[in-house]
Short mmCIF file of C-alpha atoms and ligand atoms in Angstrom, two decimals:
data_model
loop_
_atom_site.label_atom_id
_atom_site.label_comp_id
_atom_site.label_asym_id
_atom_site.label_seq_id
_atom_site.Cartn_x
_atom_site.Cartn_y
_atom_site.Cartn_z
CA UNK A 1 130.47 28.65 47.27
CA UNK A 2 128.69 28.69 43.19
CA UNK A 3 125.83 30.42 43.60
CA UNK A 4 123.29 27.89 42.23
CA UNK A 5 124.49 25.75 44.96
CA UNK A 6 123.49 28.64 47.46
CA UNK A 7 120.28 28.90 45.77
CA UNK A 8 119.61 24.99 45.70
CA UNK A 9 120.90 25.25 49.53
CA UNK A 10 118.28 28.28 50.13
CA UNK A 11 115.49 26.52 48.38
CA UNK A 12 115.98 23.51 50.83
CA UNK A 13 115.99 25.52 53.96
CA UNK A 14 113.29 27.00 53.44
CA UNK A 15 111.74 23.57 52.19
CA UNK A 16 111.69 22.37 55.35
CA UNK A 17 110.71 25.48 57.55
CA UNK A 18 107.26 25.48 55.05
CA UNK A 19 107.42 21.46 56.34
CA UNK A 20 107.78 22.13 60.00
CA UNK A 21 105.42 25.08 59.38
CA UNK A 22 103.04 22.07 57.72
CA UNK A 23 104.04 19.50 60.44
CA UNK A 24 102.90 21.91 63.47
CA UNK A 25 100.04 23.71 61.30
CA UNK A 26 98.90 19.56 61.06
CA UNK A 27 99.54 18.69 64.47
CA UNK A 28 97.38 21.98 66.27
CA UNK A 29 95.13 21.33 64.14
CA UNK A 30 94.62 17.70 65.19
CA UNK A 31 94.99 18.50 68.82
CA UNK A 32 92.52 21.68 68.08
CA UNK A 33 94.60 24.34 68.88
CA UNK A 34 94.68 28.06 67.71
CA UNK A 35 95.65 30.41 70.13
CA UNK A 36 93.93 32.10 72.34
CA UNK A 37 93.71 34.50 75.83
CA UNK A 38 92.31 33.98 78.86
CA UNK A 39 89.76 36.57 77.57
CA UNK A 40 88.33 34.09 74.97
CA UNK A 41 88.43 31.30 76.91
CA UNK A 42 86.43 33.03 79.71
CA UNK A 43 83.75 33.80 76.71
CA UNK A 44 83.64 30.48 75.35
CA UNK A 45 82.49 29.73 78.78
CA UNK A 46 80.34 32.22 78.94
CA UNK A 47 78.19 31.85 76.25
CA UNK A 48 78.43 27.82 76.63
CA UNK A 49 76.50 28.01 80.07
CA UNK A 50 73.56 31.14 78.97
CA UNK A 51 75.74 34.44 80.36
CA UNK A 52 75.48 37.32 79.61
CA UNK A 53 77.29 39.72 82.69
CA UNK A 54 78.56 38.88 85.38
CA UNK A 55 79.07 40.56 88.73
CA UNK A 56 82.60 42.36 88.89
CA UNK A 57 84.95 41.54 91.22
CA UNK A 58 85.94 44.01 94.32
CA UNK A 59 89.38 45.76 94.15
CA UNK A 60 92.63 44.35 96.30
CA UNK A 61 93.21 47.45 96.44
CA UNK A 62 91.87 48.80 99.65
CA UNK A 63 92.08 52.61 99.14
CA UNK A 64 90.47 52.07 95.45
CA UNK A 65 86.70 52.93 95.52
CA UNK A 66 85.80 49.52 94.24
CA UNK A 67 87.47 48.42 97.01
CA UNK A 68 86.22 44.39 98.72
CA UNK A 69 84.80 44.82 101.82
CA UNK A 70 86.25 45.14 105.31
CA UNK A 71 83.10 45.54 107.42
CA UNK A 72 82.65 42.38 109.73
CA UNK A 73 79.20 44.30 110.16
CA UNK A 74 78.72 43.74 106.68
CA UNK A 75 80.70 40.24 106.31
CA UNK A 76 77.09 37.74 106.36
CA UNK A 77 74.54 38.53 103.55
CA UNK A 78 74.28 34.22 103.32
CA UNK A 79 74.20 33.49 107.12
CA UNK A 80 73.95 30.07 107.53
CA UNK A 81 76.24 27.57 105.81
CA UNK A 82 75.10 25.11 104.09
CA UNK A 83 75.17 21.41 106.71
CA UNK A 84 78.07 18.99 106.24
CA UNK A 85 75.83 16.56 108.71
CA UNK A 86 72.19 16.88 106.70
CA UNK A 87 72.21 15.67 103.84
CA UNK A 88 70.65 17.16 100.53
CA UNK A 89 67.99 16.16 101.01
CA UNK A 90 67.31 16.80 104.68
CA UNK A 91 68.35 13.64 106.60
CA UNK A 92 70.67 14.00 108.72
CA UNK A 93 73.82 12.87 109.62
CA UNK A 94 74.59 10.74 112.68
CA UNK A 95 76.94 7.64 112.36
CA UNK A 96 80.28 8.42 111.00
CA UNK A 97 79.53 5.35 108.90
CA UNK A 98 77.09 7.25 107.78
CA UNK A 99 79.53 10.44 107.09
CA UNK A 100 82.01 7.58 105.46
CA UNK A 101 79.14 5.90 103.19
CA UNK A 102 76.96 8.25 102.60
CA UNK A 103 77.39 12.05 102.98
CA UNK A 104 81.42 12.30 101.98
CA UNK A 105 80.53 10.92 98.59
CA UNK A 106 78.20 13.41 98.48
CA UNK A 107 79.97 16.39 99.25
CA UNK A 108 82.26 15.56 97.50
CA UNK A 109 79.97 14.86 94.21
CA UNK A 110 78.84 18.97 95.04
CA UNK A 111 82.09 19.78 94.49
CA UNK A 112 83.55 17.98 91.74
CA UNK A 113 79.28 19.53 89.63
CA UNK A 114 79.54 23.03 91.42
CA UNK A 115 82.90 24.22 92.44
CA UNK A 116 86.34 23.01 91.16
CA UNK A 117 84.85 20.14 88.42
CA UNK A 118 85.20 16.39 87.71
CA UNK A 119 88.09 14.90 86.67
CA UNK A 120 87.82 13.03 82.90
CA UNK A 121 86.94 9.83 83.19
CA UNK A 122 89.76 8.66 80.50
CA UNK A 123 93.15 10.68 81.64
CA UNK A 124 95.93 8.44 80.35
CA UNK A 125 98.08 6.83 83.30
CA UNK A 126 101.18 8.93 83.92
CA UNK A 127 105.00 7.11 82.92
CA UNK A 128 107.63 8.29 86.18
CA UNK A 129 110.91 7.85 85.35
CA UNK A 130 113.91 9.03 87.96
CA UNK A 131 115.92 11.73 85.78
CA UNK A 132 119.26 12.15 87.80
CA UNK A 133 119.82 11.00 91.15
CA UNK A 134 121.75 14.02 93.60
CA UNK A 135 123.97 13.94 96.89
CA UNK A 136 123.27 17.11 97.88
CA UNK A 137 123.29 18.58 101.61
CA UNK A 138 120.39 20.41 103.19
CA UNK A 139 121.55 23.15 105.85
CA UNK A 140 124.35 20.26 108.05
CA UNK A 141 122.01 16.75 106.77
CA UNK A 142 123.12 14.68 104.46
CA UNK A 143 119.65 14.14 101.34
CA UNK A 144 118.97 12.51 98.76
CA UNK A 145 117.67 14.16 95.02
CA UNK A 146 115.34 12.46 93.39
CA UNK A 147 114.36 14.83 90.51
CA UNK A 148 111.54 13.44 88.56
CA UNK A 149 109.08 13.42 85.59
CA UNK A 150 105.54 12.86 84.73
CA UNK A 151 104.57 12.20 81.63
CA UNK A 152 101.20 11.83 80.43
CA UNK A 153 100.77 10.92 76.43
CA UNK A 154 97.67 10.83 74.08
CA UNK A 155 98.04 9.00 70.89
CA UNK A 156 94.71 11.39 70.34
CA UNK A 157 96.28 14.38 71.15
CA UNK A 158 99.73 15.34 69.29
CA UNK A 159 100.32 18.04 69.90
CA UNK A 160 100.45 18.88 73.65
CA UNK A 161 101.99 16.76 75.68
CA UNK A 162 102.30 16.92 79.78
CA UNK A 163 105.75 16.67 81.98
CA UNK A 164 104.68 16.62 85.79
CA UNK A 165 107.93 17.27 87.17
CA UNK A 166 109.06 16.78 90.67
CA UNK A 167 111.46 16.07 93.97
CA UNK A 168 112.13 14.07 95.95
CA UNK A 169 114.44 14.98 98.37
CA UNK A 170 114.89 12.38 101.81
CA UNK A 171 117.40 11.96 104.26
CA UNK A 172 120.16 9.72 103.47
CA UNK A 173 120.94 8.26 106.98
CA UNK A 174 117.13 7.60 107.70
CA UNK A 175 117.35 5.04 109.74
CA UNK A 176 113.76 3.34 107.50
CA UNK A 177 111.60 5.29 105.30
CA UNK A 178 110.22 8.48 106.58
CA UNK A 179 107.58 10.28 106.69
CA UNK A 180 107.46 12.93 103.58
CA UNK A 181 106.31 16.74 103.20
CA UNK A 182 104.42 16.96 99.12
CA UNK A 183 105.35 21.13 99.01
CA UNK A 184 102.95 22.60 95.60
CA UNK A 185 105.32 25.07 93.67
CA UNK A 186 108.91 25.23 91.86
CA UNK A 187 110.79 21.63 91.68
CA UNK A 188 113.96 21.08 90.81
CA UNK A 189 117.53 19.89 92.85
CA UNK A 190 117.16 21.99 96.86
CA UNK A 191 121.28 22.38 96.32
CA UNK A 192 122.93 20.69 93.91
CA UNK A 193 126.54 19.35 94.40
CA UNK A 194 129.15 20.41 93.27
CA UNK A 195 132.84 18.84 92.27
CA UNK A 196 135.39 18.66 94.99
CA UNK A 197 137.85 21.54 95.10
CA UNK A 198 140.61 19.29 92.47
CA UNK A 199 137.75 18.43 90.13
CA UNK A 200 137.57 22.20 90.21
CA UNK A 201 141.00 22.49 89.35
CA UNK A 202 140.27 20.12 86.26
CA UNK A 203 138.13 21.41 84.80
CA UNK A 204 140.27 25.12 86.00
CA UNK A 205 142.70 23.74 83.51
CA UNK A 206 140.45 22.03 81.01
CA UNK A 207 139.34 25.28 80.32
CA UNK A 208 142.05 27.52 80.32
CA UNK A 209 143.72 24.81 77.82
CA UNK A 210 140.32 25.27 75.40
CA UNK A 211 140.20 28.77 74.95
CA UNK A 212 143.99 28.59 75.06
CA UNK A 213 144.10 26.51 71.55
CA UNK A 214 141.53 29.06 70.33
CA UNK A 215 142.70 32.18 71.25
CA UNK A 216 146.67 32.01 72.06
CA UNK A 217 146.80 35.93 73.10
CA UNK A 218 144.95 34.39 76.62
CA UNK A 219 148.06 32.80 77.70
CA UNK A 220 149.00 35.66 78.94
CA UNK A 221 146.66 36.75 80.03
CA UNK A 222 146.62 33.88 82.87
CA UNK A 223 149.78 34.18 83.27
CA UNK A 224 148.37 37.82 84.53
CA UNK A 225 146.56 36.00 86.44
CA UNK A 226 147.54 33.18 88.10
CA UNK A 227 145.02 33.05 91.25
CA UNK A 228 141.55 33.40 89.15
CA UNK A 229 139.73 30.98 88.48
CA UNK A 230 137.17 30.86 85.55
CA UNK A 231 134.70 28.23 87.62
CA UNK A 232 134.58 28.56 91.67
CA UNK A 233 133.03 27.08 94.30
CA UNK A 234 129.35 28.50 95.10
CA UNK A 235 130.40 30.64 98.46
CA UNK A 236 128.60 29.93 101.56
CA UNK A 237 125.65 31.07 102.67
CA UNK A 238 122.92 32.33 105.08
CA UNK A 239 120.09 30.74 104.06
CA UNK A 240 117.96 33.45 104.26
CA UNK A 241 115.45 32.59 107.39
CA UNK A 242 111.81 33.82 108.09
CA UNK A 243 110.05 36.74 110.74
CA UNK A 244 110.56 34.46 113.64
CA UNK A 245 113.90 33.85 112.72
CA UNK A 246 113.94 30.42 111.88
CA UNK A 247 115.73 28.07 109.47
CA UNK A 248 113.70 27.38 105.40
CA UNK A 249 110.82 24.72 106.07
CA UNK A 250 112.82 22.27 103.26
CA UNK A 251 115.81 22.85 106.50
CA UNK A 252 114.37 22.53 109.75
CA UNK A 253 111.89 19.10 107.53
CA UNK A 254 114.90 17.17 107.11
CA UNK A 255 116.22 17.92 110.45
CA UNK A 256 113.51 16.61 111.84
CA UNK A 257 114.05 13.35 110.12
CA UNK A 258 111.20 14.29 107.39
CA UNK A 259 111.57 14.30 103.90
CA UNK A 260 109.88 16.08 101.78
CA UNK A 261 109.16 16.79 98.48
CA UNK A 262 108.75 19.66 95.73
CA UNK A 263 105.64 19.52 93.28
CA UNK A 264 105.72 22.35 90.57
CA UNK A 265 101.66 22.33 89.37
CA UNK A 266 102.72 24.94 86.56
CA UNK A 267 103.49 21.13 85.05
CA UNK A 268 99.97 19.81 85.15
CA UNK A 269 98.70 22.63 84.40
CA UNK A 270 99.19 26.43 83.82
CA UNK A 271 98.35 29.31 86.25
CA UNK A 272 96.62 31.22 83.33
CA UNK A 273 93.42 31.04 81.19
CA UNK A 274 94.73 31.41 77.90
CA UNK A 275 96.40 27.17 78.89
CA UNK A 276 93.44 25.98 79.76
CA UNK A 277 93.17 24.00 75.91
CA UNK A 278 96.99 22.51 76.61
CA UNK A 279 97.99 21.33 79.53
CA UNK A 280 96.65 18.06 81.90
CA UNK A 281 92.94 19.93 80.68
CA UNK A 282 94.26 20.52 77.58
CA UNK A 283 95.53 17.10 76.65
CA UNK A 284 92.66 14.87 77.91
CA UNK A 285 90.20 17.29 75.58
CA UNK A 286 92.26 17.35 72.97
CA UNK A 287 92.41 20.83 73.21
CA UNK A 288 89.04 21.66 72.92
CA UNK A 289 88.00 24.33 75.59
CA UNK A 290 86.33 22.74 79.08
CA UNK A 291 82.54 21.71 79.63
CA UNK A 292 81.63 23.78 82.46
CA UNK A 293 81.65 20.91 84.69
CA UNK A 294 85.43 20.60 83.64
CA UNK A 295 87.79 20.50 87.13
CA UNK A 296 89.53 23.74 86.25
CA UNK A 297 93.71 24.81 87.26
CA UNK A 298 92.97 23.60 91.34
CA UNK A 299 91.88 19.99 90.67
CA UNK A 300 94.49 19.64 87.76
CA UNK A 301 96.50 19.93 89.92
CA UNK A 302 95.61 17.77 93.29
CA UNK A 303 95.13 15.14 90.60
CA UNK A 304 98.58 16.39 89.69
CA UNK A 305 99.72 15.77 93.45
CA UNK A 306 97.85 12.47 93.74
CA UNK A 307 99.77 11.62 90.89
CA UNK A 308 102.88 12.08 92.64
CA UNK A 309 101.85 10.40 96.09
CA UNK A 310 100.75 7.58 93.70
CA UNK A 311 105.21 7.38 92.86
CA UNK A 312 106.53 8.28 96.47
CA UNK A 313 103.76 5.19 97.46
CA UNK A 314 106.22 2.75 95.53
CA UNK A 315 109.59 4.63 96.54
CA UNK A 316 111.12 2.19 99.98
CA UNK A 317 112.52 6.02 101.15
CA UNK A 318 109.54 6.71 102.25
CA UNK A 319 106.75 5.88 104.44
CA UNK A 320 103.71 6.53 101.93
CA UNK A 321 101.36 5.66 104.97
CA UNK A 322 102.56 9.28 106.17
CA UNK A 323 102.80 11.43 103.56
CA UNK A 324 101.42 15.17 103.78
CA UNK A 325 100.33 18.26 101.30
CA UNK A 326 101.39 22.07 102.04
CA UNK A 327 100.30 25.17 99.97
CA UNK A 328 100.46 28.54 100.25
CA UNK A 329 97.26 31.44 99.43
CA UNK A 330 96.71 29.70 95.41
CA UNK A 331 98.87 26.77 96.75
CA UNK A 332 97.33 26.36 100.02
CA UNK A 333 93.63 26.02 98.07
CA UNK A 334 95.31 23.68 96.30
CA UNK A 335 97.02 21.84 99.27
CA UNK A 336 93.00 21.36 100.66
CA UNK A 337 91.32 20.18 97.79
CA UNK A 338 94.39 16.98 97.40
CA UNK A 339 93.49 16.81 101.18
CA UNK A 340 90.01 17.00 100.72
CA UNK A 341 89.81 14.91 97.55
CA UNK A 342 92.43 11.65 97.94
CA UNK A 343 92.31 9.56 101.58
CA UNK A 344 96.14 8.61 101.08
CA UNK A 345 97.36 12.03 101.86
CA UNK A 346 97.52 11.14 106.03
CA UNK A 347 98.45 15.11 106.57
CA UNK A 348 96.99 18.21 105.50
CA UNK A 349 99.26 21.97 106.12
CA UNK A 350 96.80 24.24 104.46
CA UNK A 351 98.88 27.48 104.57
CA UNK A 352 96.74 31.51 104.06
CA UNK A 353 94.29 29.99 101.58
CA UNK A 354 90.67 32.09 101.58
CA UNK A 355 88.38 32.05 99.19
CA UNK A 356 88.48 28.76 97.56
CA UNK A 357 89.90 27.12 99.82
CA UNK A 358 89.29 27.51 103.67
CA UNK A 359 87.31 30.96 104.01
CA UNK A 360 83.60 30.49 102.72
CA UNK A 361 82.50 31.58 99.13
CA UNK A 362 78.99 32.07 101.23
CA UNK A 363 81.49 34.93 102.87
CA UNK A 364 81.63 38.87 102.10
CA UNK A 365 84.91 40.55 102.83
CA UNK A 366 87.61 40.72 101.30
CA UNK A 367 88.03 38.38 97.93
CA UNK A 368 84.68 37.24 96.40
CA UNK A 369 83.57 34.85 94.23
CA UNK A 370 82.63 37.47 91.87
CA UNK A 371 86.55 37.25 91.86
CA UNK A 372 86.45 33.40 91.10
CA UNK A 373 83.71 33.13 88.39
CA UNK A 374 86.38 37.03 87.09
CA UNK A 375 89.89 36.69 86.90
CA UNK A 376 90.90 34.15 88.17
CA UNK A 377 87.83 31.03 86.66
CA UNK A 378 90.25 28.85 85.49
CA UNK A 379 90.73 28.03 88.79
CA UNK A 380 86.93 26.38 89.05
CA UNK A 381 84.88 24.20 87.59
CA UNK A 382 83.22 26.50 84.39
CA UNK A 383 80.13 25.50 86.88
CA UNK A 384 80.88 27.70 89.37
CA UNK A 385 80.58 31.01 87.35
CA UNK A 386 76.87 30.83 87.67
CA UNK A 387 77.52 31.69 91.22
CA UNK A 388 78.83 35.70 89.71
CA UNK A 389 76.28 36.05 86.73
CA UNK A 390 74.21 38.95 87.22
CA UNK A 391 71.85 38.73 83.93
CA UNK A 392 72.15 34.38 81.90
CA UNK A 393 69.46 32.06 80.78
CA UNK A 394 68.57 30.48 83.24
CA UNK A 395 67.82 34.21 85.86
CA UNK A 396 70.97 35.73 88.29
CA UNK A 397 72.49 33.31 91.05
CA UNK A 398 74.69 34.30 94.12
CA UNK A 399 76.98 32.75 96.55
CA UNK A 400 74.51 31.69 98.80
CA UNK A 401 73.04 29.60 95.69
CA UNK A 402 76.47 27.04 95.93
CA UNK A 403 75.03 24.18 97.70
CA UNK A 404 78.39 23.39 99.68
CA UNK A 405 81.30 25.42 101.20
CA UNK A 406 84.41 25.47 102.88
CA UNK A 407 83.83 24.02 106.53
CA UNK A 408 82.27 20.66 104.87
CA UNK A 409 85.93 20.75 102.73
CA UNK A 410 87.54 20.87 105.83
CA UNK A 411 85.16 18.41 106.68
CA UNK A 412 86.28 15.78 103.94
CA UNK A 413 89.56 15.93 105.94
CA UNK A 414 88.14 14.26 108.65
CA UNK A 415 89.89 12.24 110.55
CA UNK A 416 92.98 12.60 108.75
CA UNK A 417 95.80 15.57 110.21
CA UNK A 418 94.27 19.09 109.30
CA UNK A 419 96.05 22.72 110.34
CA UNK A 420 94.83 26.02 109.45
CA UNK A 421 97.21 28.55 108.64
CA UNK A 422 97.17 31.68 108.79
CA UNK A 423 99.28 35.37 108.99
CA UNK A 424 98.89 38.06 110.26
CA UNK A 425 97.86 41.52 107.99
CA UNK A 426 100.19 44.37 109.48
CA UNK A 427 103.13 41.95 107.74
CA UNK A 428 101.42 40.84 104.09
CA UNK A 429 98.54 38.00 104.39
CA UNK A 430 96.38 40.57 103.57
CA UNK A 431 93.15 41.14 104.80
CA UNK A 432 91.69 40.16 101.94
CA UNK A 433 92.42 36.81 102.63
CA UNK A 434 89.39 36.50 105.79
CA UNK A 435 90.97 35.22 108.98
CA UNK A 436 88.32 35.77 110.33
CA UNK A 437 85.76 33.41 108.09
CA UNK A 438 88.45 30.45 107.62
CA UNK A 439 87.89 30.19 111.57
CA UNK A 440 84.63 29.56 111.27
CA UNK A 441 84.32 26.94 108.94
CA UNK A 442 87.46 25.54 110.87
CA UNK A 443 84.90 25.67 114.31
CA UNK A 444 82.05 24.47 111.89
CA UNK A 445 84.59 21.51 110.38
CA UNK A 446 85.08 20.39 114.13
CA UNK A 447 81.73 19.00 114.32
CA UNK A 448 82.84 16.15 111.67
CA UNK A 449 85.92 15.17 113.39
CA UNK A 450 84.64 15.15 116.71
CA UNK A 451 81.26 12.56 114.88
CA UNK A 452 84.60 10.44 113.40
CA UNK A 453 86.22 9.75 116.69
CA UNK A 454 88.90 12.26 116.21
CA UNK A 455 90.69 14.42 118.97
CA UNK A 456 89.33 17.63 117.16
CA UNK A 457 89.35 21.65 117.67
CA UNK A 458 90.59 22.54 121.97
CA UNK A 459 87.63 25.14 121.10
CA UNK A 460 83.79 24.42 119.85
CA UNK A 461 81.14 26.51 119.79
CA UNK A 462 78.66 28.31 117.17
CA UNK A 463 81.06 29.44 113.30
CA UNK A 464 78.36 32.43 114.07
CA UNK A 465 79.81 33.59 117.67
CA UNK A 466 83.44 31.89 117.48
CA UNK A 467 85.97 34.76 117.50
CA UNK A 468 89.13 33.83 115.84
CA UNK A 469 92.00 33.19 118.98
CA UNK A 470 94.77 35.94 119.57
CA UNK A 471 97.90 36.10 117.41
CA UNK A 472 100.17 33.29 118.29
CA UNK A 473 97.64 31.24 120.05
CA UNK A 474 97.98 28.06 118.89
CA UNK A 475 95.29 25.28 119.00
CA UNK A 476 97.84 21.86 118.08
CA UNK A 477 95.77 19.63 120.43
CA UNK A 478 93.82 17.95 118.22
CA UNK A 479 94.46 16.49 114.85
CA UNK A 480 92.53 19.99 113.30
CA UNK A 481 94.46 22.66 114.76
CA UNK A 482 94.79 26.13 114.30
CA UNK A 483 97.78 29.19 114.30
CA UNK A 484 97.13 32.37 113.35
CA UNK A 485 101.89 33.72 112.80
CA UNK A 486 102.46 36.79 113.67
CA UNK A 487 104.14 36.61 110.06
CA UNK A 488 103.71 37.61 106.11
CA UNK A 489 101.88 35.45 103.40
CA UNK A 490 103.18 32.15 104.47
CA UNK A 491 103.62 29.05 106.40
CA UNK A 492 107.18 29.29 107.88
CA UNK A 493 106.51 30.88 110.80
CA UNK A 494 104.47 27.76 111.81
CA UNK A 495 106.56 24.25 110.45
CA UNK A 496 108.48 24.85 114.04
CA UNK A 497 104.36 23.88 115.17
CA UNK A 498 103.18 22.04 112.67
CA UNK A 499 106.20 19.68 112.92
CA UNK A 500 105.63 19.13 116.80
CA UNK A 501 101.95 18.53 116.21
CA UNK A 502 102.55 16.60 113.31
CA UNK A 503 105.42 14.05 114.80
CA UNK A 504 103.33 13.75 118.42
CA UNK A 505 99.72 12.01 116.06
CA UNK A 506 102.21 10.03 114.12
CA UNK A 507 104.49 9.15 116.20
CA UNK A 508 107.60 9.94 114.58
CA UNK A 509 110.99 10.71 116.13
CA UNK A 510 113.01 13.16 114.81
CA UNK A 511 116.36 11.94 114.71
CA UNK A 512 118.98 12.24 117.82
C1 LIG B 1 95.69 36.24 94.79
C2 LIG B 1 94.64 36.17 95.00
C3 LIG B 1 93.81 34.60 95.84
C4 LIG B 1 95.03 34.01 96.20
C5 LIG B 1 96.97 34.61 95.62
C6 LIG B 1 98.33 34.15 95.63
O1 LIG B 1 95.50 37.28 95.73
O2 LIG B 1 92.91 36.94 94.68
O3 LIG B 1 93.04 34.08 95.96
O4 LIG B 1 95.58 33.39 96.54
O5 LIG B 1 96.37 35.81 94.70
O6 LIG B 1 98.26 33.64 95.01
O7 LIG B 1 99.23 34.86 95.96
#
């Protein structure tokens, strides 16, 4: 190549890079994007709220000097939970109609304003498309798998595109539409269908041909190892069983004649404060920071699950009247929030959800409100940060000031099928989660199930004195159910109980 031409090439390349950089800068400028850390975003919200200082959260390390409280005697500094059956103005809620027409909307409004945040009025529509269909086998069950992308675009925010990822799996031999459990976690093909042995042989022959064309000396190598193949079938592996020796949730579900949908929350909104000006929250805000009443990640994940349900309602393989939502840990919180807000979900399996989920915010045991206003702030509305403030233009606030609590969030699931699941600390379902607190909230929520005419828990009582049932003792007779299994930070050991319980209530027969 001539030196002059080389120069021209270089100049063209540099020009192209410069143009691309300018374009991307313009896109970022349009969407208001400069890179921010989670700390900067957290500080921005503190500034918006007029907060000078937050109380620090406790340490999750039980040996650290500032570890969380684990003394039950000190766990109830605000001993009374807000009453789900009393309106904010003090009027008692005395009928199912009054719950539906007045109290439920009031509670949702309070949770939105002060805890999880509001979904902005104008969120662009989601365009779902099936990107690939695969015929697979999960265990012994043949399944049909559809991989889906739900795209959200906003012309005013060209720098941000949201592509929600969901994978729908239904048993291929089902006689009709099946109940489906949507599960928060990674999406993708569970057991990709592979080429047949004959097809693999053809692929291997083609590979060898191409490689020998590239490097003729490889012919001798291939001849010396005639039985060796480059592309091989994935060896059969037994699935990893849970602590109770049961098969994975997905295996159990399809064997029981259920479908499942894997829904990736992080494809809606990052699990990171640095991502708040991106994802669906950033897209709607044109890349600007949130205002204090706007949605946090938990509400955004729940919104995404609802959009996933919009798609499921259009799919003939799905019994859309019986779609459940499931998650563990932070996704257990998200599952509960999803169920509370969207009445189209018929069931929920809330796995080890803890603070921000089933356990009362007012309790001081393990994870604290101060954890949720510190490093985990982006899960919540900005407004929630006020309850961790020690110095602010409005003075200071405490968890006791939060107008609602988790007993009411659970009550918002009534009268639908609600299963609260935990494991045990000895196996890793840490005390941090406050199992006893969740039991208290569940017992209190039960009153709303009863008011609505649903068969609730088979235990009732006052949450102040309620004692958590022993490990492995399921309370599964009513639509509100509780079981603490003897495994770890997972809901897998409860899956078989969940399926029996759900099948009974929705009148679904597993295939023979
Ligand atoms: C942390 C966090 C919990 C959360 C958990 C998880 O422990 O404090 O709120 O549930 O992570 O999601 O694994």
